[in-house]
Every structure is written in structure tokens, then in C-alpha cells.
Coordinates of C-alpha atoms in Angstrom, one line a residue:
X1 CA 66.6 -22.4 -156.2
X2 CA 65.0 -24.6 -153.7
X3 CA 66.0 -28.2 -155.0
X4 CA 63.0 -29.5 -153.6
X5 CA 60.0 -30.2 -155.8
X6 CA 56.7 -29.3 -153.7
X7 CA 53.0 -31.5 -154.4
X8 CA 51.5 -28.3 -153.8
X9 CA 52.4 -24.6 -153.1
X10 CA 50.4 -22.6 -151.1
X11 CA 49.7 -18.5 -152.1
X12 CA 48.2 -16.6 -149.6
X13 CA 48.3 -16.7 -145.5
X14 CA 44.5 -16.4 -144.7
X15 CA 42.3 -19.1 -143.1
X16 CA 41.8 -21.0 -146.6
X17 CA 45.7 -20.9 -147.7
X18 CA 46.6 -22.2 -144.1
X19 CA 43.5 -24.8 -143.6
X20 CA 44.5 -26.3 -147.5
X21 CA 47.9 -26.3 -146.2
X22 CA 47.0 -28.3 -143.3
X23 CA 45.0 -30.6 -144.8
X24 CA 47.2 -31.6 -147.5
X25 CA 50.4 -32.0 -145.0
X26 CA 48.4 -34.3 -142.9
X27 CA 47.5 -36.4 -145.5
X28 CA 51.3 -37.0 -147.0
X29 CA 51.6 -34.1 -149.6
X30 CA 54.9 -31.9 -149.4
X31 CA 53.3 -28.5 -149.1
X32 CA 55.1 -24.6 -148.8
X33 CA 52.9 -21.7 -148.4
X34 CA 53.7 -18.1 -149.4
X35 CA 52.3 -15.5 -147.5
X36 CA 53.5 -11.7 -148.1
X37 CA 52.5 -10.0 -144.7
X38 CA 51.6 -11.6 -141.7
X39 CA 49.0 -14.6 -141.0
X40 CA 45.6 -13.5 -140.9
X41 CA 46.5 -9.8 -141.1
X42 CA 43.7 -9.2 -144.0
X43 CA 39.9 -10.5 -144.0
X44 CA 41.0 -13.2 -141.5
X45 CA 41.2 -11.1 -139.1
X46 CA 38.9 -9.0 -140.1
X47 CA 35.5 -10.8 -139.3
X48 CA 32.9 -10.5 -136.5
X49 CA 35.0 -13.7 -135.4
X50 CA 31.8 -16.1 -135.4
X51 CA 31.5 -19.7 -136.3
X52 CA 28.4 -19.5 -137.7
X53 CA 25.3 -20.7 -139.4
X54 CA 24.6 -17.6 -141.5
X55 CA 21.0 -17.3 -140.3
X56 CA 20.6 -14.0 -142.6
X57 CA 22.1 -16.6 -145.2
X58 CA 18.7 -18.3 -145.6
X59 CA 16.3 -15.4 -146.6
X60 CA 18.5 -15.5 -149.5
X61 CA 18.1 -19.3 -150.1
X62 CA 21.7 -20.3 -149.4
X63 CA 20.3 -23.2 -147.7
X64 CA 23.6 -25.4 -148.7
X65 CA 26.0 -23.3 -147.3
X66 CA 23.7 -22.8 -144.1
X67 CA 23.4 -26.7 -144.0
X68 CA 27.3 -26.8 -144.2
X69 CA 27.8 -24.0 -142.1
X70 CA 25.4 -25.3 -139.3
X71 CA 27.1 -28.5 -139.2
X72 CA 30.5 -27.3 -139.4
X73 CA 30.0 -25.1 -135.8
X74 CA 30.6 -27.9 -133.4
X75 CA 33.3 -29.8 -135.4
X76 CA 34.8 -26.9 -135.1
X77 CA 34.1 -26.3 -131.8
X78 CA 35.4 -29.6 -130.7
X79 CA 38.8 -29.3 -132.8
X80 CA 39.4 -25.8 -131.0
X81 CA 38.1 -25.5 -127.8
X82 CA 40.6 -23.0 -126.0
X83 CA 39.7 -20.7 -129.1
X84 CA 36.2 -21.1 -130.0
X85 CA 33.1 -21.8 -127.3
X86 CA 29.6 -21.3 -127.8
X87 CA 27.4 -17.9 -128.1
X88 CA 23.4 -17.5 -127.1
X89 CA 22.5 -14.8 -129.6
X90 CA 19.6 -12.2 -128.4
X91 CA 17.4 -11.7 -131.1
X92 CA 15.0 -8.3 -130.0
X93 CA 11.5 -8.5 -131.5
X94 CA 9.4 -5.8 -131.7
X95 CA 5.8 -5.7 -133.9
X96 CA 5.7 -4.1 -136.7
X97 CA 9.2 -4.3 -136.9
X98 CA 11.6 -5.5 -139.9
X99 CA 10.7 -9.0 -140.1
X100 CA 7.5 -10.9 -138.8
X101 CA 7.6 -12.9 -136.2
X102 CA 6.5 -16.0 -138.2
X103 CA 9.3 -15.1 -140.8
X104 CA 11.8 -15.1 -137.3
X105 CA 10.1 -18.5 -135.7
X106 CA 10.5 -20.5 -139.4
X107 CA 14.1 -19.2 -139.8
X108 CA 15.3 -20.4 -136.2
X109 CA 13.4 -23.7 -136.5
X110 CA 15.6 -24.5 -139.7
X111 CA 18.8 -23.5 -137.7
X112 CA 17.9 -25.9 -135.0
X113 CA 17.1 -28.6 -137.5
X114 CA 18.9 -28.0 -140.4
X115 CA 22.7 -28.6 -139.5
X116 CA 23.1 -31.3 -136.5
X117 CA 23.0 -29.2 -133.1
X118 CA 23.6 -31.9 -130.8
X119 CA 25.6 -30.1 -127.7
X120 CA 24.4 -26.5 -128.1
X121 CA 20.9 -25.3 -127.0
X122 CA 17.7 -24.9 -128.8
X123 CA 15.9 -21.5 -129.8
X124 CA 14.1 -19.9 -127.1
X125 CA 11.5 -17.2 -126.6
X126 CA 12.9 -14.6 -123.7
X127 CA 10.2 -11.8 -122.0
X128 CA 12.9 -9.3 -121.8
X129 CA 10.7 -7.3 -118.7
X130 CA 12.2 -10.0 -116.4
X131 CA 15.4 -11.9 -118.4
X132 CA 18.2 -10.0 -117.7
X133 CA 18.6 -9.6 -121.1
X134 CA 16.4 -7.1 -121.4
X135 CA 18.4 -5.0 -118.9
X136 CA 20.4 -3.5 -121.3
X137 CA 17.7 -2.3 -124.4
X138 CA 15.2 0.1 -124.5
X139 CA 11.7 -1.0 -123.1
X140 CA 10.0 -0.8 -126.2
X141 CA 11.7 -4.3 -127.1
X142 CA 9.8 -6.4 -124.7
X143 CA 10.3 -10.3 -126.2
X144 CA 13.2 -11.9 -128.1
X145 CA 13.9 -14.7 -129.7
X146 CA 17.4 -16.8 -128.4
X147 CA 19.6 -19.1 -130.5
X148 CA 22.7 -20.6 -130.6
X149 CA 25.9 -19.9 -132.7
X150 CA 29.9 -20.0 -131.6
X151 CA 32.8 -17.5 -131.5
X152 CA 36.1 -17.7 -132.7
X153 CA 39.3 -15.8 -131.9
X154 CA 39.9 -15.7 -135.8
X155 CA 43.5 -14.5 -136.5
X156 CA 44.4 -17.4 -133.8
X157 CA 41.9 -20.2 -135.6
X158 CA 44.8 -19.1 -138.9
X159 CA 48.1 -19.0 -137.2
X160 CA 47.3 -22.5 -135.3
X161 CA 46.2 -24.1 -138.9
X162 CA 49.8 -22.6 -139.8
X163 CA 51.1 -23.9 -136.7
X164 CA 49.9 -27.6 -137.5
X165 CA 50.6 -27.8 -141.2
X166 CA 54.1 -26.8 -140.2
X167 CA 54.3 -29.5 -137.6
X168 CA 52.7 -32.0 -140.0
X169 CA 56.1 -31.2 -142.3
X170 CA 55.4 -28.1 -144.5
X171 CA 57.1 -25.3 -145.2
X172 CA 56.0 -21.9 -143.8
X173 CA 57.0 -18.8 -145.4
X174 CA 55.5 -16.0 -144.0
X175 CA 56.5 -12.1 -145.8
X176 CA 57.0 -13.5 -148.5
X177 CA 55.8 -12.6 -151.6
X178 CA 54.9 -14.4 -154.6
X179 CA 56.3 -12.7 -157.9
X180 CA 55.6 -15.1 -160.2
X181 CA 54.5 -18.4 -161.6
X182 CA 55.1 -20.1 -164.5
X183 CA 54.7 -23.2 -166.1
X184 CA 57.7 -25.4 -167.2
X185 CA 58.2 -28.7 -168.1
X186 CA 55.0 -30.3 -166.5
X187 CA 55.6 -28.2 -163.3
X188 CA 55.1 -24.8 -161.6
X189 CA 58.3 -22.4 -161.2
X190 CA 57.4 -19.8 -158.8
X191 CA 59.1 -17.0 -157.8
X192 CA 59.7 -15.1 -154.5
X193 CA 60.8 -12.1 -152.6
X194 CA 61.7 -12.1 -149.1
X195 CA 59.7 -8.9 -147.4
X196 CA 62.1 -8.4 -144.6
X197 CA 65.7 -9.1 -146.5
X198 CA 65.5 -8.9 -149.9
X199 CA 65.9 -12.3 -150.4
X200 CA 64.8 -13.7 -153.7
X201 CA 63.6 -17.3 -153.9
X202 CA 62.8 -20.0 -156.9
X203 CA 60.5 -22.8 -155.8
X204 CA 58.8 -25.9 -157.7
X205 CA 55.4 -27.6 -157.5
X206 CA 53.6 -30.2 -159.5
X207 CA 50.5 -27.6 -158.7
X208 CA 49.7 -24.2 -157.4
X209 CA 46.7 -23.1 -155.3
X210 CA 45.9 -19.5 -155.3
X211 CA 44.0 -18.5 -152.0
X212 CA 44.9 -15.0 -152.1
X213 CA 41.9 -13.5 -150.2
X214 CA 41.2 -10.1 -151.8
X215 CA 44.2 -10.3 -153.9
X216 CA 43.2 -13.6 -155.5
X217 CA 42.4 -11.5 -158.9
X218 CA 45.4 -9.3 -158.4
X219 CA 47.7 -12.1 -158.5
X220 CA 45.9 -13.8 -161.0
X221 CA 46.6 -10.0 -163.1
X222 CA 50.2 -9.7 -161.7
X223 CA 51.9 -13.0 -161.7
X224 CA 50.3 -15.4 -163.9
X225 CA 49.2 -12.6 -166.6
X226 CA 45.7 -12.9 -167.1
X227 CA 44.8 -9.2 -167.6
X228 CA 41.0 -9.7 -167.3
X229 CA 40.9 -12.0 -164.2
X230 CA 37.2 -10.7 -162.6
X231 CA 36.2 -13.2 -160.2
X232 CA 35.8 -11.3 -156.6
X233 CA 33.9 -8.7 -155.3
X234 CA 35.5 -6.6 -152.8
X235 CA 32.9 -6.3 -149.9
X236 CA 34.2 -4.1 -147.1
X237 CA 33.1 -4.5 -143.2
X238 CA 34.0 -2.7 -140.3
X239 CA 33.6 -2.9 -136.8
X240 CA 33.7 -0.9 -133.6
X241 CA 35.2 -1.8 -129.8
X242 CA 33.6 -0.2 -126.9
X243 CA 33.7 -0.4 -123.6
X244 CA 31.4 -3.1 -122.7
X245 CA 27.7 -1.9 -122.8
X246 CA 25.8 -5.3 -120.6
X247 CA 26.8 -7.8 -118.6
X248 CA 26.3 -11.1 -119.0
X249 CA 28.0 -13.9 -121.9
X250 CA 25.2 -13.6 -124.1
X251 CA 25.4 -11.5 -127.4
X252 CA 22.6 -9.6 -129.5
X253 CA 21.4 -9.6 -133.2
X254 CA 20.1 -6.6 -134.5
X255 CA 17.9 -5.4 -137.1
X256 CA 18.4 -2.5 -139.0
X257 CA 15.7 -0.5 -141.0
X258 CA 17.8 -0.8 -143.7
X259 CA 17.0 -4.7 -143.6
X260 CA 21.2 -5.3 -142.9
X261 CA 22.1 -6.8 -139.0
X262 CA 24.7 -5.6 -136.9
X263 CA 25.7 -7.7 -134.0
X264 CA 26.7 -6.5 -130.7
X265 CA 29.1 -9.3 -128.7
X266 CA 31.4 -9.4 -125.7
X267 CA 34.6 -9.1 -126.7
X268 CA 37.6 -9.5 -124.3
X269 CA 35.8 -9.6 -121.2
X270 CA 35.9 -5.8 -120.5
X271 CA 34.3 -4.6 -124.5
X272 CA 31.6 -4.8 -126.6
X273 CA 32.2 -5.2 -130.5
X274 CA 29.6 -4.0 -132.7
X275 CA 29.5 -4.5 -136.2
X276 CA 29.6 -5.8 -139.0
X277 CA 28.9 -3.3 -142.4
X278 CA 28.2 -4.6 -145.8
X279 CA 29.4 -2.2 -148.8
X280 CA 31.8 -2.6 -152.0
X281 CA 35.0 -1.6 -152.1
X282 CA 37.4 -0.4 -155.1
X283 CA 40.6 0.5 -153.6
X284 CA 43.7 -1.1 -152.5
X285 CA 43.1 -3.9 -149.9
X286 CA 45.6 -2.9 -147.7
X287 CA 44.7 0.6 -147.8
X288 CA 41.3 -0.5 -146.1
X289 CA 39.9 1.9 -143.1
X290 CA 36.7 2.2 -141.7
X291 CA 35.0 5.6 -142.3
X292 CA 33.3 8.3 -140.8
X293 CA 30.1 7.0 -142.7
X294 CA 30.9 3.6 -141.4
X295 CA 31.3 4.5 -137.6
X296 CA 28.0 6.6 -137.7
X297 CA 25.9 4.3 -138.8
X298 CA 27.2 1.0 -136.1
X299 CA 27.0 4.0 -133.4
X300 CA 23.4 4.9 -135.0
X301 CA 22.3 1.4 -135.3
X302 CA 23.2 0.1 -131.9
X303 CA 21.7 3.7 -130.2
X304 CA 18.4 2.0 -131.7
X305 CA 18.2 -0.9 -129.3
X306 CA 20.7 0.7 -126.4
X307 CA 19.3 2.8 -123.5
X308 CA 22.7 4.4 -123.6
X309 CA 23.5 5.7 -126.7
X310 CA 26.7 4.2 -128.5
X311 CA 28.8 7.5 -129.7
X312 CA 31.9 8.0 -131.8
X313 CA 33.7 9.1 -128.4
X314 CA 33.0 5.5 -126.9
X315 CA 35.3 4.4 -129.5
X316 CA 38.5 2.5 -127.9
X317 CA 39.3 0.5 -131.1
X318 CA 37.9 -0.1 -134.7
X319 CA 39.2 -2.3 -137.5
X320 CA 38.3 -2.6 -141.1
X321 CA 38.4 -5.4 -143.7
X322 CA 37.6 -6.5 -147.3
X323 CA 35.4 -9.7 -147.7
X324 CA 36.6 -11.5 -150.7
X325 CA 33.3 -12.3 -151.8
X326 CA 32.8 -14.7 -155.1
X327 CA 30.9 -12.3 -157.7
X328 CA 27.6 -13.4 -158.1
X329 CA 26.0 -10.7 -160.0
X330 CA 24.3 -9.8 -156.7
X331 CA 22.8 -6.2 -156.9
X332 CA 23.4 -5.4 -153.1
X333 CA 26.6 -6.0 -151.1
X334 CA 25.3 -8.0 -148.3
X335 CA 23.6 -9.8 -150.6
X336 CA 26.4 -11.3 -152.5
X337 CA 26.8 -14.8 -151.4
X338 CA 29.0 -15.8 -148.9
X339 CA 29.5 -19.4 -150.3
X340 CA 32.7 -20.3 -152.6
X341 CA 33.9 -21.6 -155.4
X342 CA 36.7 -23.9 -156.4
X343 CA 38.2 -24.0 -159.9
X344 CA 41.1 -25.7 -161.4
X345 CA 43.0 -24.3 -164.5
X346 CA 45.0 -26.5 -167.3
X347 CA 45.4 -28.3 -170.0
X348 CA 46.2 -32.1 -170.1
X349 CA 50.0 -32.3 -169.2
X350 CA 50.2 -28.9 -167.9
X351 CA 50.7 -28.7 -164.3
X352 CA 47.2 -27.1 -163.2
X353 CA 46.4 -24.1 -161.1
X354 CA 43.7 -24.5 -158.1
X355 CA 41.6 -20.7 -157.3
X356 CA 39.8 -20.2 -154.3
X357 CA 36.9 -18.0 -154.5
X358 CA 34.8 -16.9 -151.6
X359 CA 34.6 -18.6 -148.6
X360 CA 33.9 -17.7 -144.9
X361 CA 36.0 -18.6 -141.4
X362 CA 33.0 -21.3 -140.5
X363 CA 33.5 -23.2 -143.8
X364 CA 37.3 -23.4 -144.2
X365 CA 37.7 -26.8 -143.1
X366 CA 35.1 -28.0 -145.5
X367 CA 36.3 -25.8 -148.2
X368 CA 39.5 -27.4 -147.7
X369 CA 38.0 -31.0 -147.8
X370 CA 36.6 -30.0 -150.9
X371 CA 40.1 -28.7 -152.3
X372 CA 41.9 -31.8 -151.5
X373 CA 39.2 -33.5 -153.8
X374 CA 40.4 -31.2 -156.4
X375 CA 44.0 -31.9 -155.7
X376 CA 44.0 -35.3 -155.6
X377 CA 41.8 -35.9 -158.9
X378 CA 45.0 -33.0 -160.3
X379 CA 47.8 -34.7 -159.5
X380 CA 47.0 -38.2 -157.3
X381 CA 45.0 -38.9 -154.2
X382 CA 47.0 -39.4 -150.7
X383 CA 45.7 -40.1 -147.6
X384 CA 42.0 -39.7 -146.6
X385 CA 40.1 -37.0 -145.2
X386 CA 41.4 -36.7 -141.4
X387 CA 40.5 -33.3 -139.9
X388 CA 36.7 -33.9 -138.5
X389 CA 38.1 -35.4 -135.6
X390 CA 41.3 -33.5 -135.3
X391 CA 42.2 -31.1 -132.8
X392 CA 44.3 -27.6 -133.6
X393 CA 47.4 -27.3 -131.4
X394 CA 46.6 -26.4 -127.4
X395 CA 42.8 -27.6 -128.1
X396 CA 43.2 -31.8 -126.9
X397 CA 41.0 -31.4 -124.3
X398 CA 37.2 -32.0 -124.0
X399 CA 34.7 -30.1 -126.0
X400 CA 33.1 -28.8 -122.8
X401 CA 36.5 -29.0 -120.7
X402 CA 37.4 -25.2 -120.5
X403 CA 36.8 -24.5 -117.0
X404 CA 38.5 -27.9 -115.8
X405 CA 41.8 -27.0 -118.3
X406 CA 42.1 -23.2 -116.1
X407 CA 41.9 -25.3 -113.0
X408 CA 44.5 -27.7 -114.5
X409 CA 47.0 -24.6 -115.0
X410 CA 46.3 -23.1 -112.2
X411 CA 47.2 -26.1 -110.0
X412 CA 50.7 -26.6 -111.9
X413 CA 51.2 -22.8 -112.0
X414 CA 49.8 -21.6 -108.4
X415 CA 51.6 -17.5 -108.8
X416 CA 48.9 -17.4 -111.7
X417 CA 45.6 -14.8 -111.0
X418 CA 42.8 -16.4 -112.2
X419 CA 42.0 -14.1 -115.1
X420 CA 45.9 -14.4 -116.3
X421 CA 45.1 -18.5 -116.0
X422 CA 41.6 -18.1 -117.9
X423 CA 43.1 -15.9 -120.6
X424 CA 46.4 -18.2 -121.4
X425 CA 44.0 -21.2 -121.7
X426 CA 42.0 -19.1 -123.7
X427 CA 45.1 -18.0 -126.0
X428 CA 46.7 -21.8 -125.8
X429 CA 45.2 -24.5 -124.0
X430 CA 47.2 -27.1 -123.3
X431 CA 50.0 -25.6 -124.4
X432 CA 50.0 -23.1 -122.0
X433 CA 52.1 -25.4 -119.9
X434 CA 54.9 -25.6 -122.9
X435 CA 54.6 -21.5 -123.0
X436 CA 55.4 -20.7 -118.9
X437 CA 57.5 -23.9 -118.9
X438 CA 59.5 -24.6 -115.8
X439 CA 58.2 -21.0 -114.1
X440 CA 57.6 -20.8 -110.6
X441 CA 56.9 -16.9 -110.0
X442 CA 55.6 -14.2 -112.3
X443 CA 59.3 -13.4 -112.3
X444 CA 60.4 -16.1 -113.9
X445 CA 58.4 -14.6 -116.8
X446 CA 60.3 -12.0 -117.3
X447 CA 59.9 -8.5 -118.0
X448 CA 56.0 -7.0 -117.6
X449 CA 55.4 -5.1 -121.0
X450 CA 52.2 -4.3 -119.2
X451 CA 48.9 -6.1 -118.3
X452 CA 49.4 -9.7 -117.9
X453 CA 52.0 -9.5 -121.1
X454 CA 55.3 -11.3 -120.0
X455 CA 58.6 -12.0 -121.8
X456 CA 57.8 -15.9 -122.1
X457 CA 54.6 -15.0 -123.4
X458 CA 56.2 -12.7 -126.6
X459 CA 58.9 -15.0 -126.7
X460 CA 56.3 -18.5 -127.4
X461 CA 54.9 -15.8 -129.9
X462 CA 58.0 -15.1 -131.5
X463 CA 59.3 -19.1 -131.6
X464 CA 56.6 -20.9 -131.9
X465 CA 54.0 -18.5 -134.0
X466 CA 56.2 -16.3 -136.6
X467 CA 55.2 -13.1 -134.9
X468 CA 57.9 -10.5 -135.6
X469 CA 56.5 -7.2 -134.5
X470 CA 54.9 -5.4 -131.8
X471 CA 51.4 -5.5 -133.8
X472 CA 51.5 -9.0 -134.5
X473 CA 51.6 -9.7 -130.8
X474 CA 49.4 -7.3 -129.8
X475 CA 46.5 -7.2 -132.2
X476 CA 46.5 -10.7 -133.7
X477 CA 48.6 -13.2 -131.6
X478 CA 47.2 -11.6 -128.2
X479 CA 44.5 -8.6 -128.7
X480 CA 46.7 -6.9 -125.5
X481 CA 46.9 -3.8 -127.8
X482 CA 43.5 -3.1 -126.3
X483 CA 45.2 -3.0 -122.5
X484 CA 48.4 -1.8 -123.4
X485 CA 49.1 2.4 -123.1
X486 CA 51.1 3.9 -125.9
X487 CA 54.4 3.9 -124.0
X488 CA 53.8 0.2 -123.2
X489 CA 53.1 -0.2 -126.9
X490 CA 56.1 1.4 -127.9
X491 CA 58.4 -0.3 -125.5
X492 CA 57.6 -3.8 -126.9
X493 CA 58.2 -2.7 -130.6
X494 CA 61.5 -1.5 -129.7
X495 CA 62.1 -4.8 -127.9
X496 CA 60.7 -6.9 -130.5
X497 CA 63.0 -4.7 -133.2
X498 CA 65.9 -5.5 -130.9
X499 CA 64.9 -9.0 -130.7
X500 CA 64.7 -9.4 -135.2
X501 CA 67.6 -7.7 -135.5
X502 CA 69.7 -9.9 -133.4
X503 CA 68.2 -12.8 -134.9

């Protein structure tokens, strides 16, 4: 048994688990967090990787989580600017199509109005005959509408949160599996299994907060024993990588007869990501895929606005995930609402039991603001809200300093090509610097696994970020799984095996 008794313990790995965890560290609470696989390796990484209003949000009326959302994208922005940077969105109009113009035009002057857009630009009307933008669609689409929103590199945005919390004193457990919890004598016994050993674990808490992504019922079923725990519905969306389709930074929003959007956005400098698709899901979260149906219709719906179709043999990479969205009743899955909810369990005396419901990577920090409410009226406040004007690790630098931090590293590290500078600052920021340390020559990096992937970099990963295996490196800490060939691939996971098992 760990002797030490926890203020709060932590279940699940995803962007709320690791933003709560954060939150609560920085503000004096001893915090552990539980996480069974990897960080970020279900819906967190999962997403279209936007920070984002949600401007299909508001024909459903969410107008608070909109508000919240809106507001939250250059906080955000400004707390992580080596990972997140603003997005002009290309918005095709054509008449008589899906929506009106006039129903277009109202929505975009609430999302400049609505949330308080102070650095990024205003709507705009593009003829798409001479904007460049128009380049790339067919030429039946001859006007758009332009707006602002922000990207995020998503399973980094949860691994930094995990990062800082552990820097701010918790403790960060990742495979590790919760068992089971139990209440005894005013606090929470909770039991663990180590993924990777065996190892078995007892911990203590004066409370327990369940953020447990799709699994949030499961556990609520498996460990805690409430057999008819039916809070979530399991939404799945899936996405497709191509090679890229335009040129240009600028992404597009499409509508689809079907009235759902897909977006289409540049992704890693040399791809275009399409997605994202709305429909339930009953099986196993883990087990998640995309499917035939799935890539047909992206490929279908992107063909629509493309010159050159989008086929399933364009296909370098696709990725699937389950949206743990709060159940609303909602009779459509992309209706359901993307909001969440926060509810405490027990008694007076007992030690109580914080769920997280719902929730989306734009609102975390918020949701997070609004669980330390919870917390602190649970089991005593400490410390004030701090992280509006915090910054994740790597991103103290100026909001709008990006291009001034690559020239930065590239004066103190001269051997680096500019896109290996851009995509390090991009990965890091400042702490690039901490990652090639003393270097003076690519071969002070050590061995090429291919790319621009070096030793140092897979062992920062390895010390710094938990990563463990060849997938975590390449598909969540670094996205070089898109670069890499299979033998490359393979050689890393037999280094990184290597690597664990002398450990």
C-alpha cells in the first residue's frame, strides 16, 4: 500500500483526467492519476485536433458552450503556442445549397461576437474565381464565406497537461489500471494493476474523480458496482490522411447533403486530413476502427467539392475514435451535445466520487475550472484559479512568437534544416533546447531511425514524456509514423523494446 493519503485521485489519462490533474497540483492538492494505456491513446487523440468554437454547435442552440468555447480558443492559444496556432476556415457557398446564406452570415457574425476574438481575424466573404482558395474546388462553388478557428496537436495538448501536473508534484501512473474503489473509513481505497509488470497497487484519497472517457460507465459498472450506470453515448468519428489535396495554410468546411460537415485541413505539412463522421457506437472502445462505410462516405463527401476526386487508394493513414458524449436523449448522433456535465456522488461523511461526463479538447481547461469548484466545495478549497494565464511546458514564448522561437533554435543549433528546426519548435518550443542539449552536429543526435527522427529525440520522449513503445513515439508523441517505412518502423520498436527491457 502506498502510505501516502492522496486529496484527489485521478482515473483516466485523456485531456480532462490530465487538465483536473493539473489544475488541482498547481493549486496545492496532492494528486495521482491512473491511466491504463497510454496518454491520449483513446478520443484524445482521436479528434479533428481543433480548438474550436463549434459553429455547427449553434444551430442546435448550444449557445453557452459556443460562448465558452469561443472564448476559450485564444487562452488556449496563448498557454500553447508551439502546439496550437490559428486556422482561416473556407466555408464554400453555393445557392440553393444546404444552408442559406442569411442562415451562414447570422451564424459567423455570432462567432465573431459571441466569445472575445481579439487577435484572430474577422469573417470574410472570398470570390473563389480569383482567391486562391478557389483553386482547389470545383467551379460551381464560386463565393465562400472565411472565419477563424485554431488547431491543436491533441495527443501533445494531453501528455504536456501530464507533463505539468507531474512537475507541479503529482503522481503519474500511466498503464495502470484501476480495479477497484471502495469507500472506508471517510476515504477512498483504490486498487491497481500495473499493465507492463504485474504489479498490484493500493492507494488512498479523501476523493476520486472518474474521467474515464468512454469507459466512464464501464468503470462506474466494473469497479464501483453500479450495474445500471447509463450516462454516455458512445459516438464514433473517423478520419482519413491523404496526400495533401491544396496548397496554402488555410482549411475548408464542408457541407454535406446529409446536413453533417466534414472538414478538410493541412495536416503535417505534406497531408490533408478529412473528416470527421458522426454515428453511435456499441462495441468495445478499444476495438474501435473506421469502416468501409465510413471511408466511402469522407472520400464521397470531399469528391463533392474537390476537382480531383478523393478515393480509398489515396488513403496513407486513417484513425478512428469514440466521442464520449453526455446522453442527452438526442435522436441523431451529431446531434447529441458536445457540452458536459459534472456530478458528485455521497453521502455526508462519505468520501465523495466526482464523474465527468462529456466534454470536448476546447473546453478542458474550463471544465477543469469548473471541477476544482466541485472539489473544493467536496473536501476544502486550495489555491485560486491559475491556469488562464499559464503556459504548458515548451510554450513561454509570445502568443504570435512562432517564427521568431525557429530562428532562436536555429541560431543556437546552426546543423539544424529549417523544416527539422520548424517541426522541433512545433513538437516543444522552448524546450527544444533541453531535448538536443549540448549537440553540435546531427551526429551528436544519434542514430537516424529515419526522417528527421534522432536518438535524443526518442530518448526526451522516453524520459521526459512516458512513451514506452514504437507507437507512442510515432503516432502520438511525434506523428513520424506518417514518414517512417515499415522497416524503419520496426527498427525503432525493437530499439525501444531493447530500451524497456533494460530499464
Amino acid at each position: 500500500m502506498n502510505s501516502e493519503i492522496f486529496d484527489l485521485f485521478v482515473i483516466g489519462g485523456g485531456i480532462n483526467g490530465c487538465g483536473i490533474a493539473r489544475d488541482a497540483a498547481g493549486r496545492g492538492y496532492s494528486v495521482a492519476l491512473a491511466e491504463m494505456g497510454d496518454f491520449a491513446s483513446g478520443t484524445s487523440s482521436g479528434a479533428t485536433k481543433l480548438i474550436h468554437g463549434g459553429l455547427r454547435y449553434l444551430e442546435h442552440y448550444e449557445f453557452r458552450l459556443v460562448r465558452e468555447s469561443l472564448m476559450e480558443r485564444e487562452v488556449l492559444w496563448a498557454m500553447a503556442p508551439h502546439i496550437i496556432w490559428p486556422l482561416r476556415f473556407v466555408l464554400p457557398y453555393q445557392k440553393g445549397g444546404i444552408r442559406p446564406a442569411w442562415l451562414i452570415r447570422l451564424g459567423l457574425f455570432l462567432y465573431d461576437h459571441l466569445g472575445g476574438r481579439r487577435l484572430l481575424p474577422p469573417t470574410a466573404v472570398l470570390d473563389l474565381r480569383r482567391d486562391p482558395a478557389g483553386k482547389p474546388l470545383k467551379p460551381v462553388f464560386a463565393k465562400a464565406f472565411e472565419y477563424s478557428d485554431g488547431w491543436v496537436d491533441d495527443a501533445r495538448l494531453v501528455v504536456l497537461n501530464a507533463r505539468d501536473a507531474a512537475d507541479r508534484g503529482a503522481l503519474i501512473l500511466p498503464r495502470t489500471k484501476v480495479v477497484s474503489a471502495r469507500r472506508e473509513g471517510g476515504l477512498w481505497e483504490i486498487d491497481s494493476v500495473n499493465m507492463l509488470t504485474g504489479e498490484n497497487r493500493r492507494h488512498r484519497a479523501r476523493m476520486l474523480v472518474n474521467a474515464a472517457g468512454p469507459w466512464v460507465d464501464q468503470l462506474l459498472r466494473a469497479a464501483f458496482g453500479q450495474n445500471e450506470a447509463r450516462h454516455v453515448r458512445l459516438v464514433q468519428g473517423s478520419h482519413i490522411v491523404v496526400r495533401k489535396k491544396f496548397e496554402g495554410p488555410r482549411a475548408y468546411f464542408f457541407q454535406n447533403p446529409d446536413n453533417r460537415i466534414i472538414f478538410a485541413i493541412p495536416y503535417e505539412e505534406d497531408f490533408t486530413l478529412i473528416g470527421t463522421t458522426d454515428r453511435d457506437y456499441n462495441g468495445d472502445p478499444q476495438a474501435v476502427r473506421i469502416s468501409e462505410e465510413e471511408t466511402r462516405y469522407l472520400c464521397a463527401a470531399a469528391s463533392e467539392y474537390f476537382n480531383e476526386p478523393v478515393k480509398p487508394e489515396d488513403i496513407v493513414w486513417s484513425y478512428s475514435a469514440v466521442r464520449p458524449l453526455y446522453d442527452d436523449g438526442a435522436s441523431k448522433a451529431q446531434e447529441a451535445t458536445r457540452d458536459y456535465v459534472l456530478k458528485v456522488e455521497g453521502e455526508a461523511g462519505a468520501a465523495p466520487l466526482l464523474n465527468v461526463f462529456g466534454g470536448k479538447l476546447t473546453t478542458y481547461r474550463r471544465l477543469s475550472e469548473h471541477a476544482l469548484e466541485k472539489i473544493g466545495a467536496a473536501i476544502g478549497e486550495k489555491g485560486a484559479p491559475w491556469t488562464a494565464s499559464s503556459h504548458l511546458p515548451g510554450g513561454d514564448f509570445p502568443v504570435q512568437g512562432y517564427e521568431a522561437q525557429v530562428a532562436t533554435l536555429k541560431a543556437a543549433y546552426p546543423f539544424l534544416a529549417d523544416p527539422h528546426a520548424r517541426r522541433l519548435t512545433r513538437r516543444y518550443g522552448t524546450r527544444a533546447s533541453v531535448l538536443l542539449g549540448q549537440a553540435k552536429s546531427l551526429a551528436d543526435l544519434g542514430r537516424c531511425f529515419g526522417s528527421d527522427l534522432y536518438e535524443a529525440e526518442v530518448g526526451y520522449l522516453v524520459k521526459h514524456e512516458w512513451a514506452i513503445t514504437a507507437e507512442d513515439v510515432l503516432w502520438r508523441r511525434s506523428k513520424k509514423g506518417l514518414y517512417l517505412a515499415k522497416d524503419e518502423a520496426a527498427a525503432l520498436d525493437s530499439y525501444m523494446l531493447t530500451r524497456a527491457a533494460a530499464a
